[in-house]
Amino acid sequence: MSTAADTASAGADKPVSTSSAANADHAMMANAIRALAMDAVENAKSGHPGMPMGMADVATVLFTRFMKFCPRDPNWADRDRFVLSAGHGSMLIYSLLHLLGYEDMTIDQIRNFRQMGSLTPGHPEVDHTPGVEMTTGPLGQGISTSVGMALAERMLNARFGDDLVNHFTYVIASDGDLMEGISHEAISLAGHLKLSRMIVLFDDNGITIDGALDLSESGDQLARFEAAGWDTTRIDGHDPDAIAAAIEHAQTTDKPSLIACKTRIGFGAPTKEGTSGSHGAPLGAEEIEGTRKALGWSAAPFEIPQNVLDAWRVAGLRASKARTAWAERLDAAPEAQRREFERTMAGSLPNELHAAVNKLKRAFSDDKPSVATRKASENVLNGLADVVPELVGGSADLTGSNNTRAKSQKSVTADDFSGSYIHYGIREHGMAAAMNGMALHKGLIPYGGTFLVFSDYCRPSVRLSALMERRAIYVFSHDSIGLGEDGPTHQPVEHMAALRAIPNLNVFRPADAVETAEAWELALKALDRPSVIALTRQNLPTVRTKHTDENLSARGGYELSPADGDAKATLFATGSEVEIALAAQKQLQAEGVSTRVVSMPCLDLFLEQPAAYREDIIRPNTVRVAVEAGIEQGWGRLIGDSGGFVGMTGFGASAPYKQLYEHFGITPDAVAQAVRERL
Amino acid sequence: MSTAADTASAGADKPVSTSSAANADHAMMANAIRALAMDAVENAKSGHPGMPMGMADVATVLFTRFMKFCPRDPNWADRDRFVLSAGHGSMLIYSLLHLLGYEDMTIDQIRNFRQMGSLTPGHPEVDHTPGVEMTTGPLGQGISTSVGMALAERMLNARFGDDLVNHFTYVIASDGDLMEGISHEAISLAGHLKLSRMIVLFDDNGITIDGALDLSESGDQLARFEAAGWDTTRIDGHDPDAIAAAIEHAQTTDKPSLIACKTRIGFGAPTKEGTSGSHGAPLGAEEIEGTRKALGWSAAPFEIPQNVLDAWRVAGLRASKARTAWAERLDAAPEAQRREFERTMAGSLPNELHAAVNKLKRAFSDDKPSVATRKASENVLNGLADVVPELVGGSADLTGSNNTRAKSQKSVTADDFSGSYIHYGIREHGMAAAMNGMALHKGLIPYGGTFLVFSDYCRPSVRLSALMERRAIYVFSHDSIGLGEDGPTHQPVEHMAALRAIPNLNVFRPADAVETAEAWELALKALDRPSVIALTRQNLPTVRTKHTDENLSARGGYELSPADGDAKATLFATGSEVEIALAAQKQLQAEGVSTRVVSMPCLDLFLEQPAAYREDIIRPNTVRVAVEAGIEQGWGRLIGDSGGFVGMTGFGASAPYKQLYEHFGITPDAVAQAVRERL
């Protein structure tokens, strides 16, 4: 067998010989994945060879016979999406990308698996590696995010038609993905919405890290998926014809599909095949030698026989043809439709947005409503939904409480995907993952609501929004003890701090309707960053009573109310406590203590401002007191060694909210007293 | 119909007339719940009348014919456990407790529903209200925690026999409970372990907050539960005989049981029955009047007809009889068994614990191992497992990585509950909830492991451990970028801060084997507080080389290495960064900058120390720099306005860990430089 070392410069540009390709059979193509996976893990001295080796047959059939993609244009809009939910098997996708001719994925990248700066990190990372659709690794996220991708596909299809949007979403998922709770939320949502173009290939290998699956699992996955409205098939995951037949069938059903592929983890490894020993560690030199023998694979590490490589590259070229046809259809589409499609897929906002926001802000400043910020947020949505038609809302079954639905928004249903409001059900985690999927797919801007305290339920997905740098907008209402009688289980205390802790996430807590509008504008304009908008249940007065076109929240914090004369004290507050700070300011100034009030709608943005601006706002030479109906953590840098903090030190309680503020001492008196003690 | 106003003084002490009781039929007894629920919600001007009204029949049958409990001794060990997973329907359990004669639950408490300081908060709170087994409200937690209760029952039964431990765990769950992802983890674990004494009564009312269930759900719950290995039945939830027959059947199967009770939410309300309008708001005066008419309930608000009350109190007395018989069996049990049962049920630790911990500490200080703290933790467990037999371990399928299994621990299986190690599967959330269930049940001390980054997956349950003040011990390994190649999806950055943010939770990050042993001792001794022990993947040197019997970690932070002479600088560090701080100290002192190093294994405990101790450790007059391979948030109060922080500012990366520490600048040089810049 002739072999040819690939080099860093070889990629899709290398001439491909179709006659040579014809000599490579399915088994050798799949073995190329197995060899790259085991050799790369061995070279890195860490990683997961077992899954890529087990799923090599399935992946080979999927990518050579079905997937629609383009190695030269990995991000074209109507490609099929492929998500490796079992992200630890990253060598599967890196091998595929190399073999299929994705230019950047050279053999040197494969050699540098898991090394600093390589395109081949331990788990797949979107944007970092062309051809990777999402960052996976935390189990259950891939399959759940894919629901959002498949949903976005149907919604955009309803908007733009079959010519422009018409693709499948394929997922490879493991036992771990299916054991995670989020998978339940995801598959029941997908089943409910009949997302028939979502096809999950389940790596049914009967092994987990602790050992045989039956140590911890006795359930019937097929029956479970059927109960959730899915079509299911069980096949031999090493039989290429069975794999192909199952995918063909799945493409034609009117339900989402699960194909359980019975596989042997670490396929080909003489002693470790079918055991957890092949899951998460290098096989070792001896085992690798035995595997080469068993697979009939004589090429040296990181070498792919030319005919095998050619066969893969032919598959890459085949898969690209759909792109050419699609591009022609896009060119032929009506100008306005094409422009709107391209605008929304690029994530650009309509030019009218800023004016629409300012219209709202001016009206709020003029009318000075006393209104809960959740209600103000609804008013903002009513003003923006038609201006930004790609805005897609929803709530985890708290629509009337989160105030997430604009008047013009029609529900999305299994029969009609033309709407823009999604009833996610009581599935916070599934909602957040689906939002990530829509943001990753592009073409839609997802937002979704629940209570702030239940941000904990979707935190792993919120973290992924931030890590993947995707514009998902979380509308978290009932943002403090101000929700009152529902009590400590429903009262967020640590959640502002815990969310601010997540890197690359803007956490807004607006003080009134004007700041709420500003938060929405900033969230929409943050193209590569998710946002949280924390909103009150209780009414708040308008504190921004003088209109300005400038978005004052953009710098995170600003002086809302200057001191009478030289400031001796600075009060920092967010959201519902700005009102309290203003009342304390009055008290103090009546006593001759000139006091300024800083509204801090987004601490994250504020801490990113230049030092001079920060210092000007903080004023370290004044007595500093922060007030927020949450814990102190995170305020230390603003209030320093000797500043005061008025807030919560433990969990809340069940009572009418005004009594709670008194009970926990979050009052103008307490704020003023904290200043006095420090003068 | 004669009615009698109950008063604050009326409780189980009131004489009960059995002949009067015989006149009250099931419907009137159930209507008493409905009346109390709708009137209390009306009076509070907030709350959830619909669910108690819908499930009144089911609850009446369960409590009058099946439940084993004692109003005079609500916490006796072998009572049946009842968990209201749908905690928003709190008036159901408050009504039951009042009607059954729980002394503290007077009619005044019912009148004070949702008011400050009442025993009737918006959602049920354990310890706060006698008869409430757990704090519920966050959906899915109740059913999932109950799995831990049912598991604890079987494990204690295996240890102590039928005479002492032999009871059922009943749950009322809603659609919301079953839509939450955690329910999947819980029911598959319960099915796998064949927890046949767990019986879930599903309030199958077809309604969610957004409207009809079919807005967001099309799945088949019975088929789903069957796929998870459960026995299932569907009944008319308003037919008392059907309810009784279903519970009788459920008690005899060898699987956990789901009884889907078809009910009408807001049963009896003329216009709101069967609609989401009765779910979460007062019915209103007119609707209440109509309901009274429809139910044939003529008593005034908060008045229960005497015969109805008597019938309920008779049921309370009946249910108490089992307690008397059990107490006799306990008295007759062998002395040693009785003592051990009482000790573990009280949560007391064996006297030998402190000596065992010190034996370990001394050996570590003598041997000075270079060892990962996860491995040190395993060594501690090997030293403690036999000393503290009630310690029950487990891992979410990362046993070999979390090092959570002691040599002597046998696996718990469906056929043999005598072991003390649980294979939780890839179910972090289900694991944490089950741990809460075991801690609530009492008799066992649960600990469980996953990677620190996946603490996000179980955060809602960790919060409940803290809110409920239960001793659950979370072993979170792979606690920083020090895990290396697995990359940013697996590298915690914000997690130490986010966990420290949760009130009443001790978050430990030990620096070596000695501090690891100290953390375990403190976690075990924290009877009413959960703990997190964050552990490294990578080896660390022993920094506590001189043995002391005193647990130095008990104050949260302490001076590990004093300065040569008058300290000019203080370095704060935790875990793997203590080594870095010590190296920086050497550098600085070589340059003549006397520097002390403070190890801070538990910031939470440190911040609870008296101000004098804190000041002595912080030393505000020194240059202060903290180093931790996480974000700065939370260190502000220690380093003040001008101190330095060496750590992470964003997500990690995939590479060997030593390269990552260099790449992100978490090095002795960087720490020393941060001091120099501030001298």
Coordinates of C-alpha atoms in Angstrom, one line a residue, chain A residues 44-48 114-118 120-125 135-141 175-185 188-189 191-194 208-211 213-221 223-224 226-229 395-401 411-412 421-429 453-454 456-457 459-460 463-464 466-468 484-498 500-504 537 620 624 631-634 636-645 649-656 659-660 663 678, chain B residues 44-48 114-118 120-125 135-141 175-185 188-189 191-194 208-211 213-221 223-224 227-229 395-401 411-412 421-429 453-454 456-457 459-460 463-464 466-468 484-504 537 620 624 631-634 636-645 649-656 659-660 663 678:
Chain A
A44 CA -0.5 14.5 23.3
K45 CA -0.2 12.0 26.2
S46 CA -3.9 12.8 26.9
G47 CA -7.3 12.7 25.3
H48 CA -10.1 10.3 24.4
R114 CA -4.2 19.6 22.9
Q115 CA -1.2 21.9 22.6
M116 CA -1.1 25.6 23.2
G117 CA -2.5 27.7 20.3
S118 CA -3.3 24.7 18.1
T120 CA -7.1 21.1 18.0
P121 CA -7.9 21.9 21.6
G122 CA -9.0 19.2 24.0
H123 CA -12.6 19.9 23.3
P124 CA -14.0 21.5 20.0
E125 CA -14.3 25.3 20.1
T135 CA -18.1 24.4 21.7
T136 CA -18.8 21.1 23.3
G137 CA -17.5 19.1 26.2
P138 CA -20.0 19.8 29.0
L139 CA -22.3 16.8 28.4
G140 CA -25.8 17.3 27.2
Q141 CA -25.1 20.8 25.8
D175 CA -24.6 7.9 26.9
G176 CA -23.4 10.8 29.0
D177 CA -25.3 13.3 26.8
L178 CA -28.5 11.3 27.3
M179 CA -28.1 10.9 31.0
E180 CA -27.8 14.6 31.7
G181 CA -31.1 16.2 32.7
I182 CA -30.8 18.9 30.0
S183 CA -31.3 16.2 27.4
H184 CA -34.8 15.6 28.7
E185 CA -35.7 19.2 28.3
S188 CA -39.2 16.9 24.8
L189 CA -39.0 20.3 23.3
G191 CA -40.5 16.3 20.0
H192 CA -43.2 18.8 20.8
L193 CA -42.1 21.1 17.9
K194 CA -41.7 18.1 15.6
T208 CA -19.1 5.1 30.8
I209 CA -16.0 6.3 32.7
D210 CA -16.8 4.3 35.8
G211 CA -17.2 1.1 33.8
L213 CA -23.2 1.4 31.6
D214 CA -25.3 -0.9 33.7
L215 CA -23.4 0.3 36.8
S216 CA -25.7 3.3 36.7
E217 CA -28.2 3.0 33.9
S218 CA -31.0 0.5 33.2
G219 CA -33.4 2.7 31.2
D220 CA -34.6 2.1 27.6
Q221 CA -33.4 5.1 25.6
A223 CA -38.7 3.9 24.5
R224 CA -37.8 7.2 26.2
E226 CA -40.5 7.6 21.5
A227 CA -42.3 8.8 24.6
A228 CA -41.0 12.3 23.7
G229 CA -42.3 12.0 20.2
S395 CA -40.1 32.1 28.4
A396 CA -39.8 29.0 30.5
D397 CA -43.5 29.1 31.2
L398 CA -43.5 32.5 32.9
T399 CA -44.6 34.6 30.0
G400 CA -47.0 36.8 32.0
S401 CA -44.5 37.2 34.8
S411 CA -46.4 31.7 18.8
V412 CA -44.1 29.2 17.1
Y421 CA -42.4 33.6 20.3
I422 CA -41.6 30.2 21.8
H423 CA -43.3 28.5 24.7
Y424 CA -40.3 26.8 26.1
G425 CA -42.2 25.1 28.9
I426 CA -40.7 24.6 32.3
R427 CA -37.3 24.0 30.8
E428 CA -34.9 26.8 31.7
H429 CA -31.8 24.8 30.7
V453 CA -33.1 32.8 40.9
F454 CA -33.6 30.1 38.3
D456 CA -29.0 28.6 38.3
Y457 CA -31.0 26.1 36.3
R459 CA -26.1 28.3 34.2
P460 CA -24.1 25.8 32.2
R463 CA -21.6 30.0 30.6
L464 CA -21.4 28.5 27.1
A466 CA -20.2 33.6 27.1
L467 CA -17.5 31.2 26.2
M468 CA -18.8 30.9 22.6
G484 CA -42.0 39.3 48.2
E485 CA -44.2 36.5 49.4
D486 CA -42.7 33.7 47.3
G487 CA -39.9 33.6 49.8
P488 CA -36.3 32.5 49.9
T489 CA -36.5 29.7 47.3
H490 CA -37.5 32.3 44.8
Q491 CA -35.5 35.3 46.0
P492 CA -32.1 35.7 44.3
V493 CA -29.5 36.9 46.8
E494 CA -26.2 35.7 45.3
H495 CA -27.3 35.6 41.7
M496 CA -26.1 39.0 40.5
A497 CA -22.6 38.2 41.9
A498 CA -22.7 34.7 40.5
R500 CA -21.2 38.9 37.1
A501 CA -18.5 36.3 37.8
I502 CA -18.9 34.7 34.4
P503 CA -16.4 36.2 32.0
N504 CA -17.7 37.9 28.8
R537 CA -41.4 42.5 40.0
P620 CA -11.8 57.2 46.0
R624 CA -18.3 55.2 49.5
I631 CA -24.6 40.0 48.6
E632 CA -21.6 42.3 48.9
Q633 CA -19.3 40.1 46.8
G634 CA -18.0 42.0 43.8
G636 CA -15.0 45.4 47.1
R637 CA -13.1 47.1 44.3
L638 CA -15.6 50.0 44.3
I639 CA -16.0 50.5 48.0
G640 CA -12.5 49.7 49.0
D641 CA -11.2 48.8 52.5
S642 CA -13.4 51.2 54.4
G643 CA -16.5 51.6 52.4
G644 CA -20.0 50.5 53.4
F645 CA -22.3 48.0 51.8
T649 CA -25.9 38.6 54.1
G650 CA -28.0 35.5 53.8
F651 CA -31.2 34.1 52.3
G652 CA -34.5 36.0 52.2
A653 CA -37.9 35.4 53.7
S654 CA -41.5 35.2 52.7
A655 CA -43.5 38.4 53.3
P656 CA -44.8 41.5 51.5
Q659 CA -41.7 44.6 55.0
L660 CA -38.7 42.6 53.7
H663 CA -36.6 43.6 57.9
R678 CA -17.6 56.8 57.9
Chain B
A44 CA -52.6 36.9 51.7
K45 CA -53.5 38.5 48.3
S46 CA -51.0 36.2 46.7
G47 CA -50.4 32.5 46.4
H48 CA -51.4 29.4 44.5
R114 CA -47.2 34.4 53.4
Q115 CA -46.7 36.9 56.2
M116 CA -43.5 37.8 58.0
G117 CA -42.5 35.2 60.6
S118 CA -45.4 32.9 60.1
T120 CA -46.8 29.4 56.5
P121 CA -44.3 31.0 54.1
G122 CA -44.9 31.1 50.4
H123 CA -43.2 27.8 49.8
P124 CA -42.7 25.1 52.4
E125 CA -39.5 25.4 54.4
T135 CA -37.9 23.1 51.3
T136 CA -39.5 23.0 47.9
G137 CA -40.5 25.5 45.2
P138 CA -37.7 25.3 42.7
L139 CA -39.4 22.7 40.4
G140 CA -38.0 19.3 40.1
Q141 CA -36.1 19.4 43.3
D175 CA -46.1 18.9 35.2
G176 CA -43.4 21.5 36.0
D177 CA -41.5 19.0 38.2
L178 CA -41.6 16.5 35.4
M179 CA -40.5 18.9 32.6
E180 CA -37.4 20.0 34.5
G181 CA -34.3 18.2 33.4
I182 CA -33.4 17.1 36.9
S183 CA -36.5 14.9 36.9
H184 CA -34.9 12.8 34.2
E185 CA -31.7 12.2 36.2
S188 CA -33.6 7.1 35.8
L189 CA -31.5 6.7 39.0
G191 CA -35.5 3.1 38.3
H192 CA -32.0 1.8 38.1
L193 CA -31.9 1.3 41.8
K194 CA -35.4 -0.1 41.9
T208 CA -49.1 25.3 33.2
I209 CA -48.7 29.0 33.9
D210 CA -48.6 29.9 30.2
G211 CA -51.9 28.1 29.6
L213 CA -50.0 22.0 28.8
D214 CA -50.0 21.3 25.1
L215 CA -48.6 24.8 24.4
S216 CA -45.2 23.3 25.3
E217 CA -45.6 19.6 26.0
S218 CA -46.7 16.6 23.9
G219 CA -44.8 13.8 25.6
D220 CA -46.2 10.7 27.2
Q221 CA -45.2 10.8 30.8
A223 CA -44.3 5.8 28.7
R224 CA -41.4 7.9 29.8
A227 CA -38.8 3.5 30.0
A228 CA -36.9 4.5 33.2
G229 CA -38.1 1.3 34.9
S395 CA -19.5 10.3 41.9
A396 CA -21.2 11.5 38.8
D397 CA -19.3 8.9 36.7
L398 CA -15.9 10.3 37.6
T399 CA -14.9 7.9 40.4
G400 CA -11.3 7.5 39.2
S401 CA -10.9 11.2 38.5
S411 CA -21.2 -0.4 45.6
V412 CA -24.8 0.1 46.4
Y421 CA -20.7 3.9 47.4
I422 CA -23.1 5.1 44.8
H423 CA -22.5 5.1 41.0
Y424 CA -24.7 8.2 40.3
G425 CA -24.0 8.1 36.6
I426 CA -23.6 11.3 34.5
R427 CA -26.2 13.0 36.7
E428 CA -24.6 15.8 38.7
H429 CA -28.0 17.5 39.4
V453 CA -16.7 23.3 36.5
F454 CA -19.7 21.1 36.5
D456 CA -22.9 24.6 37.6
Y457 CA -24.9 21.5 36.6
R459 CA -26.1 24.5 41.5
P460 CA -29.8 24.6 42.2
R463 CA -28.2 26.2 46.9
L464 CA -30.9 24.1 48.5
A466 CA -27.3 25.7 51.9
L467 CA -30.8 27.1 52.3
M468 CA -32.0 23.9 54.1
G484 CA -4.6 21.3 31.6
E485 CA -5.4 19.9 28.2
D486 CA -9.2 19.5 28.6
G487 CA -9.4 23.2 27.9
P488 CA -11.8 26.0 28.7
T489 CA -15.0 24.0 28.8
H490 CA -13.6 22.0 31.7
Q491 CA -11.6 24.7 33.4
P492 CA -13.3 26.5 36.3
V493 CA -12.5 30.2 36.4
E494 CA -15.5 31.8 38.0
H495 CA -16.6 28.8 40.1
M496 CA -14.8 29.5 43.4
A497 CA -16.4 33.0 43.4
A498 CA -19.8 31.7 42.3
L499 CA -19.8 29.1 45.0
R500 CA -18.5 31.4 47.7
A501 CA -21.4 33.7 46.8
I502 CA -24.0 31.1 48.1
P503 CA -24.8 31.9 51.7
N504 CA -24.2 29.2 54.3
R537 CA -5.8 17.4 39.4
P620 CA -4.1 46.4 56.1
R624 CA -1.4 43.0 49.8
I631 CA -11.2 35.5 38.9
E632 CA -10.7 38.4 41.3
Q633 CA -14.3 38.8 42.4
G634 CA -14.6 38.3 46.2
G636 CA -11.7 43.0 47.1
R637 CA -12.3 43.1 50.9
L638 CA -8.9 41.5 51.5
I639 CA -6.7 43.4 49.1
G640 CA -8.6 46.7 49.3
D641 CA -8.3 49.6 47.0
S642 CA -4.7 49.3 46.1
G643 CA -3.9 45.7 46.5
G644 CA -2.9 43.3 43.7
F645 CA -4.5 40.2 42.3
T649 CA -9.5 37.5 33.8
G650 CA -11.3 35.3 31.2
F651 CA -11.7 31.7 30.2
G652 CA -8.8 29.2 30.0
A653 CA -7.2 27.3 27.2
S654 CA -6.2 23.8 26.2
A655 CA -2.6 23.0 26.8
P656 CA -0.3 21.2 29.4
Q659 CA 2.3 26.1 30.1
L660 CA -1.1 27.5 31.0
H663 CA 0.6 31.8 29.6
R678 CA 3.1 48.6 45.2

